[in-house]
Amino acid sequence: AQSVTQPDIHITVSEGASLELRCNYSYGATPYLFWYVQSPGQGLQLLLKYFSGDTLVQGIKGFEAEFKRSQSSFNLRKPSVHWSDAAEYFCAVGAEGGSYIPTFGRGTSLIVHP
Amino acid sequence: DAGITQSPRHKVTETGTPVTLRCHQTENHRYMYWYRQDPGHGLRLIHYSYGVKDTDKGEVSDGYSVSRSKTEDFLLTLESATSSQTSVYFCASRSFDTEAFFGQGTRLTVV
């Protein structure tokens, strides 16, 4: 069975600082990987996804993530955080193939200090 | 944005009453999902569908049932609501080999 671990429940950064949110997955083959963001009271919005190919994936809002098979990780990064990035971030995994079922981590809450 | 609408957006109901939440999508997506979101648990899968009349259970399906009689609609029913089912419910849908798109959520309170 596939699973996702987001080890950090909360992350606090100062505006303008760099950010890295951690995500580790458990799956026996090459997975599909996703990062979603959720603002308060809203649904989830896709930041980026990895299906195959280049392991460094660029997303919206200046985010990127790198798939590292050897570490079973898909960490999310941003070089300079803006106050508007404060939100809940979810990593998700799916088995390779069109009929996959997305499995989510517990989320990381990002707090941005001015 | 994908056209996924959940209704109602908010509901308060009494313990023991049946409740139905609706998810409607206009994208002709084949796959649809119901998740619940609770603090500390992230999103947990309740039920999912891979086509009309084809549904299956997720990890937290006890006390819930679903129906999908049309491609665009996926209904989640709480047969007899309990306080443990107070949660925020999200519907998602997607096509083959694409990411999932989410609705805005339904906040359900069982009193």
Short mmCIF file of C-alpha atoms in Angstrom, two decimals:
data_model
loop_
_atom_site.label_atom_id
_atom_site.label_comp_id
_atom_site.label_asym_id
_atom_site.label_seq_id
_atom_site.Cartn_x
_atom_site.Cartn_y
_atom_site.Cartn_z
CA ALA A 1 0.00 0.00 0.00
CA GLN A 2 1.16 3.49 -0.72
CA SER A 3 1.61 6.09 2.00
CA VAL A 4 2.97 9.59 2.52
CA THR A 5 4.80 11.10 5.48
CA GLN A 6 5.11 14.81 6.02
CA PRO A 7 7.31 14.98 9.11
CA ASP A 8 6.73 18.64 9.90
CA ILE A 9 3.32 19.62 11.24
CA HIS A 10 4.22 23.32 11.34
CA ILE A 11 6.98 25.32 9.69
CA THR A 12 7.68 28.96 10.50
CA VAL A 13 9.76 31.13 8.20
CA SER A 14 10.41 34.82 7.81
CA GLU A 15 9.21 36.57 4.70
CA GLY A 16 11.94 36.50 2.09
CA ALA A 17 13.60 33.40 3.52
CA SER A 18 13.91 30.15 1.62
CA LEU A 19 11.54 27.26 2.25
CA GLU A 20 11.74 23.50 2.09
CA LEU A 21 8.82 21.25 3.02
CA ARG A 22 9.60 17.58 3.37
CA CYS A 23 7.68 14.68 1.90
CA ASN A 24 8.57 11.00 2.02
CA TYR A 25 6.52 8.34 0.31
CA SER A 26 6.23 4.59 0.49
CA TYR A 27 5.53 2.78 -2.74
CA GLY A 28 7.20 -0.13 -4.45
CA ALA A 29 7.51 1.32 -7.93
CA THR A 30 7.78 4.73 -9.52
CA PRO A 31 4.94 6.80 -8.13
CA TYR A 32 2.99 9.77 -9.27
CA LEU A 33 3.71 12.63 -6.86
CA PHE A 34 1.88 15.86 -6.13
CA TRP A 35 1.98 18.94 -3.97
CA TYR A 36 -1.24 20.77 -3.21
CA VAL A 37 -1.84 23.99 -1.28
CA GLN A 38 -4.92 24.86 0.75
CA SER A 39 -5.76 28.36 1.93
CA PRO A 40 -8.15 28.68 4.90
CA GLY A 41 -11.70 27.74 3.99
CA GLN A 42 -10.72 26.74 0.49
CA GLY A 43 -10.28 23.59 -1.52
CA LEU A 44 -6.94 22.17 -2.59
CA GLN A 45 -5.04 23.67 -5.49
CA LEU A 46 -2.33 21.80 -7.35
CA LEU A 47 1.13 23.37 -7.09
CA LEU A 48 3.02 20.81 -9.13
CA LYS A 49 3.13 17.17 -10.11
CA TYR A 50 5.62 14.51 -11.14
CA PHE A 51 4.59 11.72 -13.46
CA SER A 52 7.84 10.91 -15.23
CA GLY A 53 10.85 12.54 -16.87
CA ASP A 54 12.86 15.35 -15.32
CA THR A 55 13.07 14.83 -11.58
CA LEU A 56 13.13 18.57 -10.89
CA VAL A 57 9.60 19.85 -11.37
CA GLN A 58 8.57 23.47 -11.64
CA GLY A 59 5.19 24.57 -10.41
CA ILE A 60 3.06 27.61 -9.95
CA LYS A 61 3.80 30.54 -7.60
CA GLY A 62 7.55 29.97 -7.85
CA PHE A 63 7.56 26.53 -6.22
CA GLU A 64 9.64 23.56 -7.32
CA ALA A 65 10.09 20.00 -6.10
CA GLU A 66 12.65 17.32 -6.69
CA PHE A 67 11.91 13.60 -6.92
CA LYS A 68 14.69 11.57 -5.34
CA ARG A 69 14.07 7.88 -5.83
CA SER A 70 16.97 6.81 -3.61
CA GLN A 71 15.52 8.76 -0.69
CA SER A 72 11.83 8.17 -1.50
CA SER A 73 11.36 11.90 -1.21
CA PHE A 74 9.63 14.71 -3.05
CA ASN A 75 10.51 17.87 -1.13
CA LEU A 76 8.92 21.19 -2.00
CA ARG A 77 11.11 24.31 -2.22
CA LYS A 78 10.79 28.01 -2.77
CA PRO A 79 13.75 30.41 -2.77
CA SER A 80 11.94 33.39 -1.24
CA VAL A 81 8.68 33.10 0.69
CA HIS A 82 5.96 35.72 0.50
CA TRP A 83 3.41 36.39 3.24
CA SER A 84 0.70 35.11 0.89
CA ASP A 85 2.32 31.66 0.91
CA ALA A 86 1.02 31.04 4.43
CA ALA A 87 -1.27 28.02 4.00
CA GLU A 88 -1.53 24.28 4.48
CA TYR A 89 0.55 22.15 2.13
CA PHE A 90 -0.21 18.57 1.25
CA CYS A 91 1.97 16.01 -0.45
CA ALA A 92 0.20 13.18 -2.26
CA VAL A 93 1.21 9.96 -3.97
CA GLY A 94 -0.46 7.73 -6.51
CA ALA A 95 0.50 4.45 -8.08
CA GLU A 96 1.82 4.85 -11.59
CA GLY A 97 -0.98 4.40 -14.07
CA GLY A 98 -4.12 6.18 -15.07
CA SER A 99 -6.38 4.57 -12.48
CA TYR A 100 -4.33 5.68 -9.46
CA ILE A 101 -5.94 6.76 -6.18
CA PRO A 102 -4.37 9.85 -4.58
CA THR A 103 -3.14 9.24 -1.02
CA PHE A 104 -2.38 12.32 1.04
CA GLY A 105 -0.02 13.14 3.85
CA ARG A 106 -1.22 14.86 7.00
CA GLY A 107 -0.15 18.27 5.80
CA THR A 108 2.32 20.95 6.85
CA SER A 109 1.09 24.31 8.04
CA LEU A 110 3.31 27.15 6.85
CA ILE A 111 3.47 30.27 8.99
CA VAL A 112 5.18 33.33 7.53
CA HIS A 113 6.52 36.05 9.81
CA PRO A 114 6.90 39.59 8.44
CA ASP B 1 -10.39 25.99 -12.82
CA ALA B 2 -12.14 22.65 -13.13
CA GLY B 3 -15.89 22.87 -12.61
CA ILE B 4 -16.44 20.90 -9.42
CA THR B 5 -19.26 22.03 -7.17
CA GLN B 6 -20.15 20.69 -3.76
CA SER B 7 -23.49 21.23 -2.07
CA PRO B 8 -24.33 22.20 0.51
CA ARG B 9 -21.27 24.17 1.59
CA HIS B 10 -22.30 24.10 5.23
CA LYS B 11 -24.70 21.87 7.09
CA VAL B 12 -25.67 21.28 10.69
CA THR B 13 -27.60 18.11 11.39
CA GLU B 14 -28.71 16.08 14.35
CA THR B 15 -27.30 12.77 15.46
CA GLY B 16 -29.11 9.87 13.88
CA THR B 17 -30.40 11.69 10.83
CA PRO B 18 -29.41 10.76 7.27
CA VAL B 19 -27.39 13.29 5.31
CA THR B 20 -26.50 13.44 1.63
CA LEU B 21 -23.71 15.54 0.19
CA ARG B 22 -23.53 16.19 -3.51
CA CYS B 23 -20.58 16.59 -5.83
CA HIS B 24 -21.19 17.80 -9.35
CA GLN B 25 -18.52 18.10 -12.03
CA THR B 26 -18.81 19.48 -15.53
CA GLU B 27 -15.48 18.11 -16.81
CA ASN B 28 -16.65 14.64 -17.88
CA HIS B 29 -14.08 13.18 -15.49
CA ARG B 30 -14.18 9.43 -15.09
CA TYR B 31 -12.74 9.18 -11.57
CA MET B 32 -14.29 10.79 -8.50
CA TYR B 33 -13.38 10.71 -4.82
CA TRP B 34 -14.78 11.67 -1.45
CA TYR B 35 -12.32 12.60 1.30
CA ARG B 36 -12.77 13.89 4.81
CA GLN B 37 -10.35 16.36 6.35
CA ASP B 38 -9.74 16.40 10.08
CA PRO B 39 -7.01 18.16 12.06
CA GLY B 40 -3.93 15.99 12.34
CA HIS B 41 -5.19 13.48 9.81
CA GLY B 42 -4.90 15.28 6.50
CA LEU B 43 -7.28 13.95 3.87
CA ARG B 44 -8.57 10.45 4.25
CA LEU B 45 -10.34 8.59 1.47
CA ILE B 46 -13.94 7.59 2.16
CA HIS B 47 -15.13 6.19 -1.17
CA TYR B 48 -14.19 6.51 -4.78
CA SER B 49 -15.65 5.86 -8.20
CA TYR B 50 -14.04 4.81 -11.45
CA GLY B 51 -17.14 5.19 -13.56
CA VAL B 52 -20.91 5.23 -13.52
CA LYS B 53 -22.20 2.68 -11.03
CA ASP B 54 -18.62 1.60 -10.24
CA THR B 55 -17.61 2.52 -6.71
CA ASP B 56 -15.37 1.15 -4.01
CA LYS B 57 -14.49 1.73 -0.38
CA GLY B 58 -11.64 3.79 0.95
CA GLU B 59 -9.87 3.62 4.30
CA VAL B 60 -12.65 5.29 6.36
CA SER B 61 -15.83 4.04 4.69
CA ASP B 62 -17.75 2.82 7.76
CA GLY B 63 -21.02 4.71 8.13
CA TYR B 64 -20.89 6.11 4.60
CA SER B 65 -22.34 5.05 1.28
CA VAL B 66 -22.05 6.52 -2.20
CA SER B 67 -23.84 6.46 -5.50
CA ARG B 68 -22.92 7.47 -9.00
CA SER B 69 -25.77 7.19 -11.46
CA LYS B 70 -24.39 9.81 -13.85
CA THR B 71 -20.85 10.74 -14.81
CA GLU B 72 -21.21 14.24 -13.40
CA ASP B 73 -22.69 13.43 -9.98
CA PHE B 74 -21.20 11.61 -7.01
CA LEU B 75 -23.32 11.48 -3.87
CA LEU B 76 -22.08 10.75 -0.37
CA THR B 77 -24.64 9.59 2.19
CA LEU B 78 -24.25 9.34 5.92
CA GLU B 79 -26.87 6.75 6.78
CA SER B 80 -27.23 7.83 10.41
CA ALA B 81 -25.01 10.76 11.28
CA THR B 82 -22.79 10.58 14.37
CA SER B 83 -20.70 13.24 16.07
CA SER B 84 -17.54 11.50 14.84
CA GLN B 85 -18.62 12.38 11.31
CA THR B 86 -18.33 16.09 12.02
CA SER B 87 -15.70 17.07 9.49
CA VAL B 88 -14.94 18.92 6.29
CA TYR B 89 -15.73 16.80 3.25
CA PHE B 90 -13.99 17.24 -0.08
CA CYS B 91 -14.89 15.87 -3.43
CA ALA B 92 -12.30 15.49 -6.18
CA SER B 93 -12.39 14.32 -9.75
CA ARG B 94 -9.96 13.67 -12.57
CA SER B 95 -9.46 12.16 -15.97
CA PHE B 96 -7.22 9.23 -16.79
CA ASP B 97 -3.56 10.04 -16.08
CA THR B 98 -4.13 13.59 -14.79
CA GLU B 99 -4.10 15.22 -11.39
CA ALA B 100 -7.17 15.44 -9.18
CA PHE B 101 -9.19 18.64 -9.00
CA PHE B 102 -10.99 19.54 -5.81
CA GLY B 103 -14.26 21.14 -4.86
CA GLN B 104 -14.51 23.85 -2.23
CA GLY B 105 -15.56 21.48 0.53
CA THR B 106 -18.60 20.94 2.73
CA ARG B 107 -18.39 21.67 6.43
CA LEU B 108 -20.67 19.23 8.25
CA THR B 109 -21.48 19.53 11.94
CA VAL B 110 -23.37 16.75 13.69
CA VAL B 111 -24.92 17.85 16.99
#
